CSV table of C-alpha atoms in Angstrom, one decimal:
chain,number,residue,atom,x,y,z
A,1,MET,CA,21.4,26.9,4.3
A,2,THR,CA,22.2,24.5,1.2
A,3,ALA,CA,19.5,22.9,-0.7
A,4,ILE,CA,18.9,19.2,-0.5
A,5,ARG,CA,19.6,18.1,-3.9
A,6,LEU,CA,16.7,15.4,-4.6
A,7,LEU,CA,16.4,13.0,-8.1
A,8,LEU,CA,12.8,11.4,-8.6
A,9,VAL,CA,12.7,8.1,-10.8
A,10,ASP,CA,9.4,6.8,-11.2
A,11,ASP,CA,7.5,5.3,-14.6
A,12,ASP,CA,4.7,7.4,-14.0
A,13,PRO,CA,4.6,11.1,-15.0
A,14,LEU,CA,1.1,11.6,-12.6
A,15,VAL,CA,3.5,10.3,-9.3
A,16,ARG,CA,6.8,12.7,-10.8
A,17,ALA,CA,4.3,15.8,-11.3
A,18,GLY,CA,3.0,15.1,-7.8
A,19,LEU,CA,5.9,14.3,-6.0
A,20,SER,CA,7.9,17.0,-7.7
A,21,LEU,CA,5.3,19.7,-7.0
A,22,MET,CA,5.2,18.5,-3.6
A,23,MET,CA,9.2,17.9,-2.9
A,24,GLY,CA,9.9,21.1,-4.9
A,25,GLY,CA,7.5,23.6,-2.9
A,26,ALA,CA,9.8,22.5,-0.3
A,27,ASP,CA,12.4,25.8,1.1
A,28,ASP,CA,15.9,23.5,2.1
A,29,ILE,CA,14.1,20.7,-1.4
A,30,GLU,CA,15.9,21.2,-4.7
A,31,ILE,CA,14.5,19.1,-7.0
A,32,VAL,CA,17.8,18.3,-10.0
A,33,GLY,CA,16.0,16.1,-11.9
A,34,GLU,CA,13.4,13.0,-12.6
A,35,ALA,CA,13.4,10.1,-15.0
A,36,ALA,CA,11.1,6.9,-15.6
A,37,ASP,CA,13.5,4.1,-15.9
A,38,GLY,CA,15.9,2.8,-14.1
A,39,SER,CA,18.3,2.9,-16.7
A,40,GLU,CA,17.8,7.1,-16.8
A,41,VAL,CA,19.7,6.7,-12.9
A,42,GLU,CA,23.5,7.1,-13.7
A,43,PRO,CA,23.9,9.5,-16.6
A,44,LEU,CA,21.4,11.5,-14.4
A,45,VAL,CA,23.0,11.4,-11.0
A,46,ASP,CA,26.2,12.6,-13.4
A,47,ARG,CA,25.0,15.5,-14.7
A,48,THR,CA,23.2,16.5,-11.0
A,49,ARG,CA,24.6,14.8,-8.1
A,50,PRO,CA,21.8,14.3,-6.3
A,51,ASP,CA,22.0,14.0,-2.6
A,52,VAL,CA,18.7,11.1,-2.8
A,53,VAL,CA,17.3,9.3,-5.5
A,54,LEU,CA,13.4,8.4,-4.7
A,55,MET,CA,12.9,5.4,-6.2
A,56,ASP,CA,10.8,3.7,-8.1
A,57,ILE,CA,11.1,0.2,-7.4
A,58,ARG,CA,8.8,-1.4,-10.5
A,59,MET,CA,9.3,0.0,-13.6
A,60,PRO,CA,9.5,-2.0,-16.9
A,61,THR,CA,12.8,-2.2,-18.1
A,62,VAL,CA,15.8,-2.2,-15.2
A,63,ASP,CA,13.8,-1.8,-12.1
A,64,GLY,CA,14.7,0.6,-8.8
A,65,LEU,CA,16.5,-2.6,-6.7
A,66,ALA,CA,18.8,-3.3,-10.1
A,67,ALA,CA,19.2,0.8,-10.4
A,68,THR,CA,19.9,1.0,-6.7
A,69,GLU,CA,22.3,-2.0,-6.4
A,70,LEU,CA,24.3,0.1,-9.7
A,71,LEU,CA,24.5,3.3,-7.1
A,72,ARG,CA,25.2,2.1,-3.4
A,73,ARG,CA,28.5,0.5,-5.5
A,74,ARG,CA,29.7,4.1,-6.3
A,75,PRO,CA,32.6,5.8,-4.3
A,76,ASP,CA,30.6,8.9,-3.8
A,77,ALA,CA,27.3,6.5,-4.1
A,78,PRO,CA,23.4,9.4,-3.1
A,79,GLN,CA,21.4,7.7,-0.5
A,80,VAL,CA,18.5,6.3,-1.8
A,81,VAL,CA,14.4,5.6,-0.3
A,82,VAL,CA,12.7,3.3,-2.6
A,83,LEU,CA,8.8,4.0,-3.0
A,84,THR,CA,6.8,1.2,-3.0
A,85,THR,CA,2.9,0.2,-2.1
A,86,PHE,CA,4.1,-2.6,0.4
A,87,HIS,CA,5.0,-3.2,3.7
A,88,ALA,CA,6.8,-5.9,3.6
A,89,ASP,CA,7.5,-6.3,0.1
A,90,GLU,CA,10.3,-9.1,-1.0
A,91,GLN,CA,11.7,-6.6,-3.4
A,92,VAL,CA,12.2,-3.7,-1.0
A,93,LEU,CA,13.8,-6.5,1.5
A,94,ARG,CA,16.3,-6.4,-1.1
A,95,ALA,CA,16.8,-3.3,-2.6
A,96,LEU,CA,17.5,-2.6,1.8
A,97,ARG,CA,20.3,-5.2,1.6
A,98,ALA,CA,21.6,-3.2,-1.8
A,99,GLY,CA,22.2,-0.2,0.3
A,100,ALA,CA,18.8,1.8,0.3
A,101,ALA,CA,18.7,3.3,3.2
A,102,GLY,CA,14.9,2.9,3.7
A,103,PHE,CA,11.6,2.9,1.9
A,104,VAL,CA,8.3,4.8,2.5
A,105,LEU,CA,4.1,4.1,0.7
A,106,LYS,CA,3.5,6.3,-2.2
A,107,ASP,CA,0.2,6.8,-0.1
A,108,THR,CA,2.2,8.0,3.4
A,109,PRO,CA,1.2,11.5,3.5
A,110,PRO,CA,3.9,14.5,2.2
A,111,ALA,CA,5.1,15.4,5.3
A,112,GLU,CA,6.7,12.6,5.9
A,113,ILE,CA,7.8,12.5,2.8
A,114,LEU,CA,9.8,15.2,3.4
A,115,ASP,CA,10.6,14.6,6.9
A,116,ALA,CA,12.3,11.3,5.3
A,117,VAL,CA,14.2,12.5,2.5
A,118,ARG,CA,15.3,14.8,5.3
A,119,ARG,CA,16.2,12.2,7.6
A,120,VAL,CA,17.8,9.8,4.9
A,121,ALA,CA,20.1,13.1,3.4
A,122,ALA,CA,21.3,13.9,7.2
A,123,GLY,CA,22.3,9.8,7.7
A,124,ASP,CA,19.5,8.8,9.4
A,125,PRO,CA,17.7,5.5,8.1
A,126,VAL,CA,14.0,6.4,7.5
A,127,LEU,CA,12.3,2.5,9.1
A,128,SER,CA,10.3,2.7,12.3
A,129,PRO,CA,11.6,0.1,14.4
A,130,ALA,CA,8.0,-1.7,13.5
A,131,VAL,CA,8.2,-1.7,10.4
A,132,THR,CA,11.9,-3.1,10.6
A,133,ARG,CA,10.9,-5.4,12.7
A,134,GLN,CA,7.9,-6.7,10.4
A,135,LEU,CA,10.5,-6.4,7.7
A,136,MET,CA,13.2,-8.1,9.1
A,137,ALA,CA,10.5,-10.8,9.9
A,138,HIS,CA,9.5,-11.0,6.9
A,139,ALA,CA,12.4,-11.6,5.7
A,140,VAL,CA,13.7,-14.3,7.5
A,141,GLY,CA,10.8,-16.2,7.0
A,142,GLY,CA,11.7,-16.6,3.6
A,143,GLY,CA,15.3,-16.4,3.3
A,144,PRO,CA,17.2,-20.0,2.8
A,145,ASP,CA,18.5,-21.7,6.0
A,146,THR,CA,22.4,-20.7,4.8
A,147,ARG,CA,21.3,-17.2,6.2
A,148,ARG,CA,22.0,-17.5,9.9
A,149,ALA,CA,25.1,-18.8,9.3
A,150,THR,CA,26.5,-16.5,7.5
A,151,ALA,CA,25.7,-13.7,9.6
A,152,ARG,CA,27.4,-15.4,12.6
A,153,ASP,CA,30.1,-15.7,10.2
A,154,ARG,CA,30.6,-11.9,9.4
A,155,ILE,CA,28.9,-11.0,13.8
A,156,THR,CA,32.0,-12.4,14.8
A,157,ALA,CA,34.1,-10.0,12.9
A,158,LEU,CA,32.8,-7.9,15.9
A,159,ASN,CA,33.7,-6.8,19.6
A,160,ASP,CA,31.8,-7.6,22.2
A,161,ARG,CA,30.9,-3.3,23.0
A,162,GLU,CA,30.1,-3.8,19.1
A,163,ARG,CA,27.6,-6.1,19.5
A,164,GLU,CA,25.7,-4.6,21.9
A,165,VAL,CA,25.5,-1.4,19.8
A,166,ALA,CA,24.9,-4.1,16.9
A,167,VAL,CA,22.0,-5.2,18.4
A,168,ALA,CA,20.9,-2.3,20.1
A,169,VAL,CA,20.4,-0.9,16.2
A,170,GLY,CA,19.1,-4.5,15.5
A,171,ARG,CA,16.0,-3.8,18.1
A,172,GLY,CA,15.7,-0.1,16.4
A,173,ALA,CA,16.8,2.1,19.2
A,174,SER,CA,18.1,5.9,18.2
A,175,ASN,CA,21.9,6.6,18.8
A,176,ALA,CA,20.9,8.5,22.6
A,177,GLU,CA,18.5,5.2,23.3
A,178,ILE,CA,21.5,3.3,22.4
A,179,ALA,CA,23.9,5.5,24.9
A,180,ALA,CA,21.5,5.7,27.5
A,181,ALA,CA,21.4,2.1,27.8
A,182,LEU,CA,24.9,1.9,27.0
A,183,PHE,CA,25.8,4.3,29.5
A,184,MET,CA,28.4,6.2,26.8
A,185,SER,CA,27.8,9.0,24.8
A,186,VAL,CA,25.9,9.1,21.9
A,187,ALA,CA,29.7,10.6,20.5
A,188,THR,CA,30.9,7.0,21.3
A,189,VAL,CA,28.3,5.1,19.7
A,190,LYS,CA,28.4,6.9,16.7
A,191,THR,CA,32.0,5.8,16.7
A,192,HIS,CA,31.1,2.5,17.2
A,193,VAL,CA,28.5,2.0,14.4
A,194,SER,CA,30.9,3.6,11.7
A,195,ARG,CA,33.1,1.3,13.0
A,196,ILE,CA,30.4,-2.3,12.4
A,197,LEU,CA,29.9,-0.5,9.8
A,198,ALA,CA,33.1,-0.3,8.4
A,199,LYS,CA,33.8,-4.1,9.6
A,200,LEU,CA,31.1,-5.4,8.1
A,201,GLY,CA,31.3,-3.4,4.4
A,202,LEU,CA,27.1,-2.1,4.7
A,203,ASN,CA,26.1,1.3,3.8
A,204,ASN,CA,23.6,2.4,6.5
A,205,ARG,CA,22.2,1.0,10.0
A,206,VAL,CA,19.0,-0.2,7.9
A,207,GLN,CA,21.8,-2.9,7.1
A,208,ILE,CA,23.3,-3.3,10.6
A,209,ALA,CA,19.4,-4.0,11.6
A,210,LEU,CA,19.4,-6.5,8.8
A,211,LEU,CA,22.7,-8.1,10.0
A,212,THR,CA,21.7,-9.2,13.4
A,213,TYR,CA,18.1,-10.7,13.2
A,214,ASP,CA,19.2,-12.6,10.4
A,215,ALA,CA,22.0,-14.2,13.2
A,216,GLY,CA,20.2,-14.4,15.3
A,217,LEU,CA,21.3,-11.7,17.9
A,218,LEU,CA,18.0,-10.6,18.8
A,219,GLU,CA,16.8,-13.9,19.7
A,220,GLU,CA,19.6,-14.2,22.2
A,221,ASP,CA,18.6,-10.7,23.9
A,222,GLY,CA,15.6,-11.9,24.8
A,223,ARG,CA,13.2,-9.4,22.9
């Protein structure tokens, strides 16, 4: 089994030491580097080629948001999981829109942080449906009036079936749950999700969920 290559980014040396001790003890995870600021991330990614970056948001020179945006523009971008002390921080929302695969709280139990890294490395988001709804509600509540119109315009690129799948993703449903609800195979759901990402120029399911919420599709769905 190939170990997941993990880069740790946090300006607090005690936090980095704790994460390194915890994550490095797992047989399937290899710590390939550590950074104390977002300005160090791209050079380290070039040298170490991580699969996942565990990224603090608040750092003194280049914050995690800017570092995430830079990383996700790369064709070979690693997945990014942001670290935060807040459940619904506007900076976290911006990081998710920039392409982060999810977030974990700094007081999350060690086993759950390990699970988050493994899931992201496997291509799954790390936001539970409840947390996803909380974040999206926060985003919509504080967003500009033009966000819905822009989101609705983007959604028109989808056909009816893709739109149904996108709404299900927005509700936080898994591929298996979507397959059961829409009477299709899990493989077909995965194909639809891939097409949605490509058509809308998105990086992951979290961004699909945010876009469907922005467009008001979940309200129309009556849930």
